[in-house]
């Protein structure tokens, strides 16, 4: 079995865990990463604490990077330009920042190029990028990890509003799915803010709270019992600039139908969801993969074969197939590594006709 | 031709006061009518903190607004505005205005404890609702409700009459406070048996509890003691 080689695209939690497992099984790995560092989105956005255990993100990501760094052939600041089938493998052309193209012969490919956060500027009525003191959860992670959670006045915010489902569950931007992690991330951030600024008022505006599975008591209940984070049901419809760089929200408390809400806050955080992003779209195009109805990459069978793509020899891991938590992505990385190992050593490729079926989607 | 909108204000939330004093000046004429604010401009977070720091209200933070308490509530059949879930929600948000608007419902709990037994999160709903009501009373945000008035009359009668109630004093005070009491006809009907059995003596001059002077001190001390949760 000597000489088997697998290309891993992306070095986030999924890509790193897949690389690690393949190395452990004695398979050569070529890693392609668009950025100049390993670690993916958790490193790029400088994640502070991870839900639900509230442990530093570096505790999870750094060991993964350590086991991989320097042990595989890595193309940094490079992208996969194209793929040609050759024999029972692929010839991949990899383009670096300066435009230089190198080729690599591999037996299988794992696409783990992940997601990008929704850009809240597309919801113009929220005023992100125009009104000061409106941030996204993806900005706040960095502010928290660098301990610089301040308003434009340079003082810690005393009144904070967090709005959920920005760019998720919203037909006006074409995203009809739930991004799964934003509820948990927002509640985690609310608790982190209350931990640092105990006299701050934090309100979460929600439609549903989806701290699914084992996160219910650790996040949703705990935030109310121990931190007194306020939950107000209702989606804010617009933000206005108030005096002294405050942000005035306009909303409705749908739990107690009586009056419209016009409330000022020092800081507003938009819980922007997940999208496939341009990076992964380019990867999917270069590898010749199909998209499913939400814009993510379609697996061969979402239930039975979730880490196999619709193209033989290419495997998928992490948020490229839909919104996922870090632990989900790591699990999928392991699964994809195992499937790729079976494929390159024994040629195992299971078939399913699910992807070919015409799917009726409920349109809004 | 009369304009119906002007003759009969249909605007919800219009309040009229008999006497209005603003900046030391008493207003008269038509200036005594006000609109209740129609937008909510802020929540007072101190309400949640204060109620959660009382003995009765310290389970308020557990609530997750499922509505189990309200759907089985005894009182809700009689008063559709009576909703423990809503009281808890408003108190936690600090929406005092809405709680003030609900003051005719807020006091009506009959303490059947169905809500407390059914709550999936272990909120002591009955106690929490009383804590919310007590908060509103303490800060003068609601007028004294009939329940509280009767409690006070009852306690006063007990303390005055040596540890037990006197029906005459209690009846008189209740009538004075505007509660429905026995009619003259009922009193006449009752007086015959009372006179014949000799119970009239107890009614006119009720006997006291043994060692009342010492017990009274204990009771007064207990009532003045402020209890705070650990």
Coordinates of C-alpha atoms in Angstrom, one line a residue:
Chain A
X1 CA 0.0 0.0 0.0
X2 CA 3.0 2.2 -0.2
X3 CA 2.7 5.5 -2.1
X4 CA -1.0 6.2 -1.5
X5 CA -1.6 9.9 -1.3
X6 CA -4.6 12.0 -0.3
X7 CA -5.2 15.7 -0.9
X8 CA -6.9 17.6 1.9
X9 CA -8.4 21.0 1.0
X10 CA -8.7 23.3 4.0
X11 CA -7.0 23.2 7.4
X12 CA -9.9 23.9 9.8
X13 CA -11.1 21.5 12.4
X14 CA -12.4 19.0 9.8
X15 CA -9.3 19.2 7.5
X16 CA -6.8 18.9 10.4
X17 CA -8.6 15.9 12.0
X18 CA -8.8 14.1 8.7
X19 CA -5.1 14.8 8.0
X20 CA -4.1 13.6 11.5
X21 CA -6.0 10.3 11.1
X22 CA -4.6 9.7 7.6
X23 CA -1.1 10.3 9.0
X24 CA -1.7 7.8 11.8
X25 CA -2.8 5.2 9.3
X26 CA 0.3 5.7 7.3
X27 CA -1.1 7.5 4.3
X28 CA 0.7 10.5 2.7
X29 CA -1.2 13.7 2.9
X30 CA -0.9 16.9 0.8
X31 CA -2.6 19.8 2.6
X32 CA -3.8 23.0 0.7
X33 CA -4.7 26.0 2.8
X34 CA -5.9 29.4 1.5
X35 CA -4.6 31.4 4.4
X36 CA -1.1 31.8 5.7
X37 CA -1.8 29.8 8.9
X38 CA -3.4 26.5 9.9
X39 CA -6.5 26.3 12.0
X40 CA -9.3 27.6 9.7
X41 CA -12.1 29.9 10.8
X42 CA -11.5 29.4 14.6
X43 CA -8.0 30.9 14.1
X44 CA -9.1 33.4 11.5
X45 CA -11.8 35.0 13.6
X46 CA -9.8 34.4 16.9
X47 CA -12.5 32.5 18.7
X48 CA -12.6 33.2 22.4
X49 CA -14.4 30.4 24.4
X50 CA -16.1 27.4 22.9
X51 CA -19.7 26.4 23.8
X52 CA -21.0 24.5 25.7
X53 CA -18.0 23.8 28.0
X54 CA -16.7 27.4 27.9
X55 CA -13.1 26.4 27.3
X56 CA -10.7 28.4 25.3
X57 CA -10.8 27.5 21.5
X58 CA -7.0 27.1 21.5
X59 CA -7.4 24.1 23.8
X60 CA -9.1 22.3 21.0
X61 CA -7.5 23.7 17.9
X62 CA -3.8 24.0 18.9
X63 CA -3.3 20.3 19.7
X64 CA -4.7 19.5 16.2
X65 CA -2.4 21.9 14.5
X66 CA 0.6 20.6 16.5
X67 CA 0.0 17.0 15.4
X68 CA -0.1 18.1 11.7
X69 CA 2.3 21.0 11.4
X70 CA 5.6 20.1 9.7
X71 CA 4.5 16.5 9.2
X72 CA 2.8 16.8 5.9
X73 CA 3.5 18.6 2.6
X74 CA 1.6 21.8 2.9
X75 CA 0.8 24.4 0.3
X76 CA 0.1 27.6 2.2
X77 CA -1.8 30.6 0.7
X78 CA -2.8 28.4 -2.2
X79 CA -6.0 27.2 -3.8
X80 CA -7.0 24.1 -5.9
X81 CA -7.2 25.4 -9.4
X82 CA -8.4 22.2 -11.2
X83 CA -8.6 18.5 -11.1
X84 CA -8.0 15.9 -13.9
X85 CA -8.9 12.2 -13.5
X86 CA -5.9 10.0 -14.3
X87 CA -5.9 6.3 -13.9
X88 CA -7.4 5.5 -10.5
X89 CA -6.5 8.9 -9.1
X90 CA -6.4 12.6 -9.8
X91 CA -3.9 15.2 -11.0
X92 CA -4.5 18.3 -9.1
X93 CA -3.1 21.7 -10.1
X94 CA -2.5 24.0 -7.1
X95 CA -2.1 27.8 -7.6
X96 CA -0.3 29.9 -5.0
X97 CA -0.6 33.6 -4.2
X98 CA 1.8 34.7 -6.9
X99 CA 0.0 32.7 -9.6
X100 CA 2.5 29.8 -9.8
X101 CA 0.9 26.5 -10.6
X102 CA 2.2 23.2 -9.3
X103 CA 0.7 19.8 -9.9
X104 CA 0.3 16.9 -7.4
X105 CA -0.8 13.3 -8.2
X106 CA -3.1 11.9 -5.5
X107 CA -5.4 8.9 -5.1
X108 CA -8.3 10.6 -3.3
X109 CA -9.3 14.1 -2.2
X110 CA -11.0 15.3 1.0
X111 CA -12.7 18.7 0.6
X112 CA -12.9 20.4 4.0
X113 CA -12.9 24.0 3.1
X114 CA -15.7 25.0 5.5
X115 CA -18.0 27.9 5.6
X116 CA -18.0 31.7 5.7
X117 CA -20.1 33.9 8.0
X118 CA -23.1 35.7 6.5
X119 CA -22.2 39.3 5.7
X120 CA -24.8 41.4 7.7
X121 CA -24.4 44.3 5.2
X122 CA -26.8 42.3 3.0
X123 CA -29.5 43.0 5.6
X124 CA -29.4 46.8 5.0
X125 CA -32.1 47.6 7.5
X126 CA -29.8 46.4 10.3
X127 CA -27.4 49.2 9.5
X128 CA -24.3 47.0 10.0
X129 CA -21.2 48.9 8.7
X130 CA -23.2 52.2 8.7
X131 CA -24.3 52.7 12.3
X132 CA -21.6 52.6 14.9
X133 CA -21.7 50.0 17.7
X134 CA -23.3 47.4 15.6
X135 CA -21.2 44.2 15.5
X136 CA -21.5 40.6 14.4
X137 CA -20.9 37.6 16.6
X138 CA -18.0 36.9 14.3
X139 CA -16.4 40.3 15.2
X140 CA -17.2 39.9 18.9
X141 CA -15.3 36.7 19.3
X142 CA -12.1 38.6 18.5
X143 CA -13.0 41.4 20.8
X144 CA -13.6 39.0 23.6
X145 CA -10.4 36.9 23.0
X146 CA -8.3 40.1 22.9
X147 CA -10.2 41.6 25.9
X148 CA -11.2 44.7 23.9
X149 CA -15.0 44.6 24.2
X150 CA -15.6 48.3 24.1
X151 CA -18.0 50.7 22.3
X152 CA -16.8 53.5 20.0
X153 CA -16.5 55.6 23.1
X154 CA -13.8 53.3 24.5
X155 CA -15.9 52.2 27.4
X156 CA -17.3 48.7 28.1
X157 CA -21.0 48.5 27.0
X158 CA -23.6 48.6 29.8
X159 CA -26.5 47.7 27.6
X160 CA -26.2 45.0 25.0
X161 CA -28.8 43.6 22.6
X162 CA -28.1 40.4 20.6
X163 CA -30.3 39.6 17.6
X164 CA -30.5 36.0 16.5
X165 CA -31.1 34.6 13.0
X166 CA -29.3 37.2 10.9
X167 CA -28.9 35.7 7.5
X168 CA -30.5 32.4 8.6
X169 CA -34.1 31.4 8.3
X170 CA -34.6 34.4 6.1
X171 CA -36.1 34.1 2.7
X172 CA -35.2 37.7 1.8
X173 CA -31.5 36.7 1.6
X174 CA -32.3 33.3 0.2
X175 CA -31.2 31.3 3.3
X176 CA -34.1 29.2 4.4
X177 CA -32.1 27.0 6.7
X178 CA -31.1 27.3 10.4
X179 CA -27.3 27.8 11.0
X180 CA -27.4 25.7 14.1
X181 CA -24.7 27.3 16.2
X182 CA -25.6 30.9 16.5
X183 CA -28.0 30.5 19.4
X184 CA -25.4 28.7 21.4
X185 CA -22.6 31.1 20.4
X186 CA -24.8 34.1 21.2
X187 CA -25.8 32.8 24.7
X188 CA -22.2 31.9 25.3
X189 CA -21.1 35.5 24.4
X190 CA -23.9 36.9 26.6
X191 CA -22.5 34.9 29.5
X192 CA -19.0 36.0 28.7
X193 CA -20.1 39.7 28.6
X194 CA -21.9 39.3 31.9
X195 CA -18.8 37.6 33.4
X196 CA -16.7 40.6 32.5
X197 CA -19.2 43.4 33.0
X198 CA -21.5 42.1 35.8
X199 CA -23.7 45.2 35.8
X200 CA -24.4 45.1 32.1
X201 CA -27.9 44.4 30.8
X202 CA -27.9 41.8 28.0
X203 CA -31.0 41.1 26.0
X204 CA -31.3 38.4 23.4
X205 CA -34.0 38.9 20.8
X206 CA -35.0 35.5 19.4
X207 CA -37.7 33.6 17.5
X208 CA -36.8 30.2 18.8
X209 CA -33.9 29.1 21.0
X210 CA -32.1 26.2 19.5
X211 CA -29.5 25.1 22.1
X212 CA -30.2 21.5 21.0
X213 CA -28.9 18.4 22.7
X214 CA -26.7 18.6 25.7
X215 CA -26.5 22.4 25.5
X216 CA -30.0 23.2 26.9
X217 CA -29.1 23.4 30.6
X218 CA -25.5 24.3 30.1
X219 CA -26.3 27.4 28.1
X220 CA -30.0 28.4 27.9
X221 CA -30.9 27.6 31.5
X222 CA -27.6 28.6 33.0
X223 CA -27.6 32.0 31.3
X224 CA -30.9 32.9 32.9
X225 CA -30.3 31.4 36.3
X226 CA -26.7 32.5 36.9
X227 CA -26.3 35.5 34.7
X228 CA -29.8 36.9 34.3
X229 CA -29.6 37.3 30.6
X230 CA -33.0 38.6 29.3
X231 CA -34.7 36.7 26.5
X232 CA -37.2 38.7 24.4
X233 CA -39.1 36.9 21.7
X234 CA -39.4 39.0 18.5
X235 CA -37.3 39.8 15.5
X236 CA -36.0 43.3 15.5
X237 CA -37.0 45.0 12.2
X238 CA -34.6 47.9 12.1
X239 CA -31.9 49.8 14.0
X240 CA -31.5 53.6 14.2
X241 CA -28.6 55.7 15.4
X242 CA -29.4 57.3 18.7
X243 CA -27.7 60.1 20.7
X244 CA -24.2 59.5 22.1
X245 CA -23.5 56.7 19.6
X246 CA -26.3 54.5 21.1
X247 CA -28.3 52.2 18.8
X248 CA -32.1 52.3 19.0
X249 CA -33.8 49.1 18.1
X250 CA -37.3 48.9 16.7
X251 CA -39.1 45.6 17.5
X252 CA -42.0 43.9 19.1
X253 CA -42.3 41.7 22.1
X254 CA -44.4 38.9 20.6
X255 CA -44.8 37.2 24.0
X256 CA -46.7 40.1 25.5
X257 CA -48.6 41.9 22.7
X258 CA -49.1 45.4 23.9
X259 CA -46.7 48.0 22.8
X260 CA -44.0 48.4 20.1
X261 CA -40.4 48.4 21.4
X262 CA -38.2 51.4 20.8
X263 CA -35.2 50.7 23.1
X264 CA -31.7 52.2 23.2
X265 CA -28.6 50.0 23.6
X266 CA -24.9 50.7 23.8
X267 CA -24.0 47.8 21.6
X268 CA -25.9 45.5 19.3
X269 CA -24.6 42.1 18.2
X270 CA -26.0 40.4 15.1
X271 CA -25.8 36.6 15.2
X272 CA -24.9 36.2 11.6
X273 CA -25.3 32.7 10.3
X274 CA -23.3 30.3 8.1
X275 CA -23.0 30.2 4.3
X276 CA -20.9 28.1 2.0
X277 CA -18.9 31.2 1.1
X278 CA -16.9 32.1 -2.0
X279 CA -13.8 30.0 -1.0
X280 CA -15.7 26.7 -0.8
X281 CA -17.8 27.5 -3.9
X282 CA -14.5 27.8 -5.8
X283 CA -13.3 24.5 -4.3
X284 CA -16.6 22.8 -5.2
X285 CA -16.3 24.1 -8.8
X286 CA -12.7 23.1 -9.2
X287 CA -13.4 19.6 -7.9
X288 CA -16.6 19.3 -10.0
X289 CA -19.0 18.8 -7.0
X290 CA -22.8 19.4 -7.0
X291 CA -24.7 21.9 -4.8
X292 CA -27.8 21.0 -2.9
X293 CA -30.9 23.3 -2.6
X294 CA -29.5 25.5 0.3
X295 CA -26.3 26.2 -1.6
X296 CA -24.0 23.8 0.3
X297 CA -22.2 20.9 -1.3
X298 CA -24.4 17.8 -1.8
X299 CA -23.2 14.6 -0.2
X300 CA -23.9 11.3 -2.1
X301 CA -26.4 10.3 0.6
X302 CA -27.0 12.7 3.5
X303 CA -28.1 9.9 5.9
X304 CA -26.1 6.8 4.8
X305 CA -23.0 8.2 3.2
X306 CA -22.6 11.8 4.5
X307 CA -18.9 12.1 3.8
X308 CA -18.9 10.9 0.2
X309 CA -19.4 13.4 -2.5
X310 CA -21.2 12.8 -5.8
X311 CA -17.9 12.4 -7.6
X312 CA -16.0 9.1 -7.1
X313 CA -12.8 9.5 -5.1
X314 CA -13.7 12.8 -3.5
X315 CA -14.8 13.0 0.2
X316 CA -16.4 15.8 2.2
X317 CA -15.9 16.8 5.8
X318 CA -17.1 19.7 8.0
X319 CA -19.2 22.7 7.2
X320 CA -18.9 22.4 3.5
X321 CA -22.1 20.2 3.5
X322 CA -24.0 22.4 5.9
X323 CA -23.7 24.4 9.2
X324 CA -21.8 22.4 11.8
X325 CA -20.2 22.8 15.2
X326 CA -16.5 22.3 15.7
X327 CA -17.0 18.9 17.3
X328 CA -19.2 17.8 14.5
X329 CA -16.5 18.9 12.0
X330 CA -13.8 17.0 13.9
X331 CA -16.0 13.8 13.9
X332 CA -16.6 14.2 10.1
X333 CA -12.9 14.7 9.6
X334 CA -12.3 11.3 11.2
X335 CA -15.1 9.7 9.2
X336 CA -13.8 11.1 5.9
X337 CA -10.2 9.9 6.7
X338 CA -11.5 6.4 7.3
X339 CA -13.5 6.4 4.1
X340 CA -10.6 7.8 2.1
X341 CA -8.3 5.1 3.6
X342 CA -10.7 2.3 2.5
X343 CA -10.9 3.9 -0.9
X344 CA -7.2 4.3 -1.5
X345 CA -6.1 0.9 -0.1
X346 CA -9.0 -1.4 -1.1
X347 CA -10.9 0.7 -3.6
X348 CA -14.1 0.7 -1.6
X349 CA -16.7 3.2 -2.9
X350 CA -20.3 2.7 -1.8
X351 CA -23.0 3.7 -4.2
X352 CA -26.3 5.5 -3.6
X353 CA -28.9 6.8 -6.0
X354 CA -30.2 9.3 -3.5
X355 CA -28.5 12.4 -5.0
X356 CA -30.0 11.6 -8.4
X357 CA -33.5 11.6 -7.1
X358 CA -35.6 14.6 -7.8
X359 CA -36.2 16.3 -4.4
X360 CA -39.4 18.2 -3.8
X361 CA -38.5 21.2 -1.7
X362 CA -41.2 23.2 0.2
X363 CA -40.8 26.7 -1.2
X364 CA -41.7 29.7 0.8
Chain B
X1 CA -73.5 66.7 13.1
X2 CA -71.6 65.2 16.0
X3 CA -68.3 63.5 15.3
X4 CA -68.5 60.1 17.1
X5 CA -64.7 60.0 17.4
X6 CA -64.7 63.2 19.4
X7 CA -67.7 62.4 21.5
X8 CA -66.6 59.0 22.6
X9 CA -62.8 58.6 22.7
X10 CA -62.1 55.1 21.4
X11 CA -58.4 55.5 21.9
X12 CA -57.1 52.6 24.0
X13 CA -55.0 53.6 26.9
X14 CA -56.5 57.0 27.7
X15 CA -56.4 57.7 31.4
X16 CA -58.2 60.5 33.2
X17 CA -57.2 61.7 36.6
X18 CA -59.3 63.6 39.1
X19 CA -56.4 65.6 40.3
X20 CA -53.1 66.2 38.4
X21 CA -50.2 68.2 39.8
X22 CA -47.2 68.9 37.6
X23 CA -44.3 70.9 38.9
X24 CA -46.4 72.1 41.8
X25 CA -49.2 73.4 39.6
X26 CA -52.6 71.7 39.7
X27 CA -54.1 71.2 36.3
X28 CA -57.8 71.5 35.6
X29 CA -60.1 71.5 32.7
X30 CA -59.4 69.0 30.0
X31 CA -55.7 68.8 30.9
X32 CA -56.2 65.9 33.2
X33 CA -56.4 63.3 30.5
X34 CA -53.3 61.4 29.4
X35 CA -52.4 58.8 26.9
X36 CA -50.4 55.9 28.3
X37 CA -47.2 55.7 26.4
X38 CA -47.7 53.6 23.4
X39 CA -44.1 52.5 22.8
X40 CA -41.9 50.6 25.2
X41 CA -38.7 52.7 25.5
X42 CA -36.8 50.7 28.1
X43 CA -36.8 47.9 30.6
X44 CA -35.8 48.2 34.2
X45 CA -33.4 45.4 35.0
X46 CA -33.6 46.1 38.8
X47 CA -37.0 44.5 39.0
X48 CA -35.7 41.0 38.2
X49 CA -32.7 41.5 40.6
X50 CA -34.9 42.7 43.5
X51 CA -37.5 40.0 43.1
X52 CA -34.9 37.3 42.7
X53 CA -33.3 38.4 45.9
X54 CA -36.4 37.8 48.0
X55 CA -37.2 34.5 49.8
X56 CA -40.4 34.0 47.8
X57 CA -39.1 35.1 44.4
X58 CA -35.7 33.5 44.2
X59 CA -36.8 30.8 41.8
X60 CA -37.9 33.4 39.2
X61 CA -34.7 33.0 37.2
X62 CA -35.5 29.3 36.4
X63 CA -38.6 30.1 34.3
X64 CA -38.3 29.4 30.6
X65 CA -41.8 30.6 29.6
X66 CA -43.4 27.3 28.6
X67 CA -46.8 28.3 29.9
X68 CA -47.6 25.1 31.9
X69 CA -48.5 27.2 34.9
X70 CA -51.0 29.4 33.1
X71 CA -52.7 26.7 31.0
X72 CA -53.8 24.9 34.2
X73 CA -54.5 27.9 36.3
X74 CA -57.6 28.0 38.4
X75 CA -57.9 31.7 38.3
X76 CA -57.6 32.0 34.5
X77 CA -61.1 30.6 34.1
X78 CA -62.5 33.6 35.9
X79 CA -60.0 36.3 34.7
X80 CA -58.6 35.8 31.2
X81 CA -55.9 38.4 32.0
X82 CA -54.6 36.3 34.8
X83 CA -51.3 34.7 33.6
X84 CA -48.5 33.7 35.9
X85 CA -46.2 33.2 32.9
X86 CA -46.8 36.7 31.7
X87 CA -46.3 38.2 35.2
X88 CA -42.9 36.4 35.4
X89 CA -42.0 37.5 31.9
X90 CA -42.9 41.1 32.5
X91 CA -41.1 41.2 35.9
X92 CA -38.0 39.7 34.5
X93 CA -37.9 42.2 31.6
X94 CA -38.7 45.0 34.0
X95 CA -41.8 46.1 32.1
X96 CA -43.4 47.9 35.1
X97 CA -45.9 49.8 32.9
X98 CA -47.5 46.5 31.7
X99 CA -47.6 45.1 35.2
X100 CA -49.4 48.3 36.4
X101 CA -52.0 47.8 33.7
X102 CA -52.5 44.3 35.0
X103 CA -53.0 45.4 38.6
X104 CA -56.7 44.2 38.8
X105 CA -55.5 40.7 38.0
X106 CA -52.1 40.5 39.7
X107 CA -53.5 39.8 43.2
X108 CA -56.1 37.2 42.4
X109 CA -54.0 34.0 43.1
X110 CA -56.0 31.5 45.2
X111 CA -52.9 29.5 46.1
X112 CA -54.1 26.2 44.8
X113 CA -50.5 25.3 43.9
X114 CA -51.3 23.5 40.7
X115 CA -48.7 25.6 38.9
X116 CA -46.0 25.0 41.4
X117 CA -46.5 21.2 41.2
X118 CA -46.6 21.1 37.5
X119 CA -43.7 23.4 36.7
X120 CA -41.0 21.5 34.7
X121 CA -38.3 23.8 35.9
X122 CA -39.1 23.8 39.6
X123 CA -40.3 27.4 39.7
X124 CA -42.3 28.0 42.9
X125 CA -44.9 29.9 40.7
X126 CA -47.4 30.8 43.4
X127 CA -44.6 32.3 45.6
X128 CA -43.0 34.1 42.7
X129 CA -46.4 35.7 41.7
X130 CA -46.8 36.9 45.3
X131 CA -43.3 38.2 45.2
X132 CA -44.0 40.2 42.1
X133 CA -47.2 41.5 43.6
X134 CA -45.4 42.4 46.8
X135 CA -42.8 44.3 44.7
X136 CA -45.4 46.3 43.0
X137 CA -47.1 47.1 46.4
X138 CA -43.8 48.0 48.0
X139 CA -42.9 50.5 45.3
X140 CA -46.4 52.0 45.2
X141 CA -47.0 50.9 41.6
X142 CA -50.4 49.4 42.2
X143 CA -53.3 50.4 44.4
X144 CA -53.9 48.3 47.4
X145 CA -56.0 45.4 46.2
X146 CA -59.0 43.9 48.1
X147 CA -57.0 40.8 49.1
X148 CA -54.3 42.9 50.8
X149 CA -56.9 45.2 52.4
X150 CA -58.7 42.2 53.9
X151 CA -55.5 40.7 55.1
X152 CA -54.6 43.9 56.9
X153 CA -58.1 44.2 58.5
X154 CA -58.0 40.6 59.6
X155 CA -54.5 40.9 61.1
X156 CA -55.5 44.1 62.9
X157 CA -58.6 42.4 64.3
X158 CA -56.5 39.5 65.6
X159 CA -53.9 41.7 67.2
X160 CA -56.5 44.0 68.8
X161 CA -58.7 41.2 70.2
X162 CA -56.1 39.2 71.9
X163 CA -55.1 36.6 69.4
X164 CA -58.4 35.7 67.8
X165 CA -60.9 37.5 65.6
X166 CA -63.9 39.4 66.7
X167 CA -66.7 39.0 64.2
X168 CA -68.2 42.3 65.1
X169 CA -64.9 44.2 64.7
X170 CA -64.0 42.3 61.5
X171 CA -67.5 42.8 60.1
X172 CA -67.5 46.5 60.9
X173 CA -64.1 47.1 59.4
X174 CA -65.0 45.1 56.2
X175 CA -68.1 47.0 55.7
X176 CA -66.2 50.2 56.1
X177 CA -63.7 49.0 53.5
X178 CA -66.5 48.4 51.1
X179 CA -66.7 44.6 51.2
X180 CA -70.0 42.9 51.1
X181 CA -71.0 41.7 54.6
X182 CA -74.0 40.3 56.3
X183 CA -77.3 42.2 55.6
X184 CA -79.6 43.4 58.4
X185 CA -82.0 40.5 57.7
X186 CA -79.1 38.0 58.1
X187 CA -78.1 39.6 61.4
X188 CA -81.7 39.4 62.8
X189 CA -82.0 35.8 61.7
X190 CA -78.7 35.0 63.4
X191 CA -79.4 36.9 66.6
X192 CA -82.1 34.5 67.8
X193 CA -79.9 31.3 68.0
X194 CA -77.0 33.4 69.3
X195 CA -79.1 34.8 72.2
X196 CA -80.6 31.4 73.0
X197 CA -77.3 29.5 73.1
X198 CA -75.5 32.2 75.1
X199 CA -72.8 32.6 72.4
X200 CA -73.7 36.2 72.3
X201 CA -71.3 36.7 75.3
X202 CA -68.4 35.6 73.2
X203 CA -69.4 37.8 70.3
X204 CA -69.7 40.9 72.5
X205 CA -66.6 40.3 74.6
X206 CA -64.3 37.7 72.9
X207 CA -61.9 35.8 75.3
X208 CA -58.2 36.2 74.7
X209 CA -55.5 33.7 74.0
X210 CA -53.6 32.5 77.1
X211 CA -50.5 34.6 77.9
X212 CA -51.5 37.0 75.1
X213 CA -49.1 39.7 76.3
X214 CA -46.1 37.4 75.8
X215 CA -47.3 35.9 72.5
X216 CA -48.1 39.4 71.1
X217 CA -44.4 40.4 71.6
X218 CA -43.2 37.3 69.7
X219 CA -45.7 38.0 66.8
X220 CA -44.7 41.6 66.5
X221 CA -41.1 40.8 66.5
X222 CA -41.6 38.2 63.8
X223 CA -43.6 40.6 61.7
X224 CA -40.9 43.3 61.9
X225 CA -38.1 40.9 61.0
X226 CA -36.8 41.3 57.5
X227 CA -36.0 37.9 55.9
X228 CA -33.4 37.7 53.1
X229 CA -32.4 34.5 51.3
X230 CA -29.0 33.1 52.0

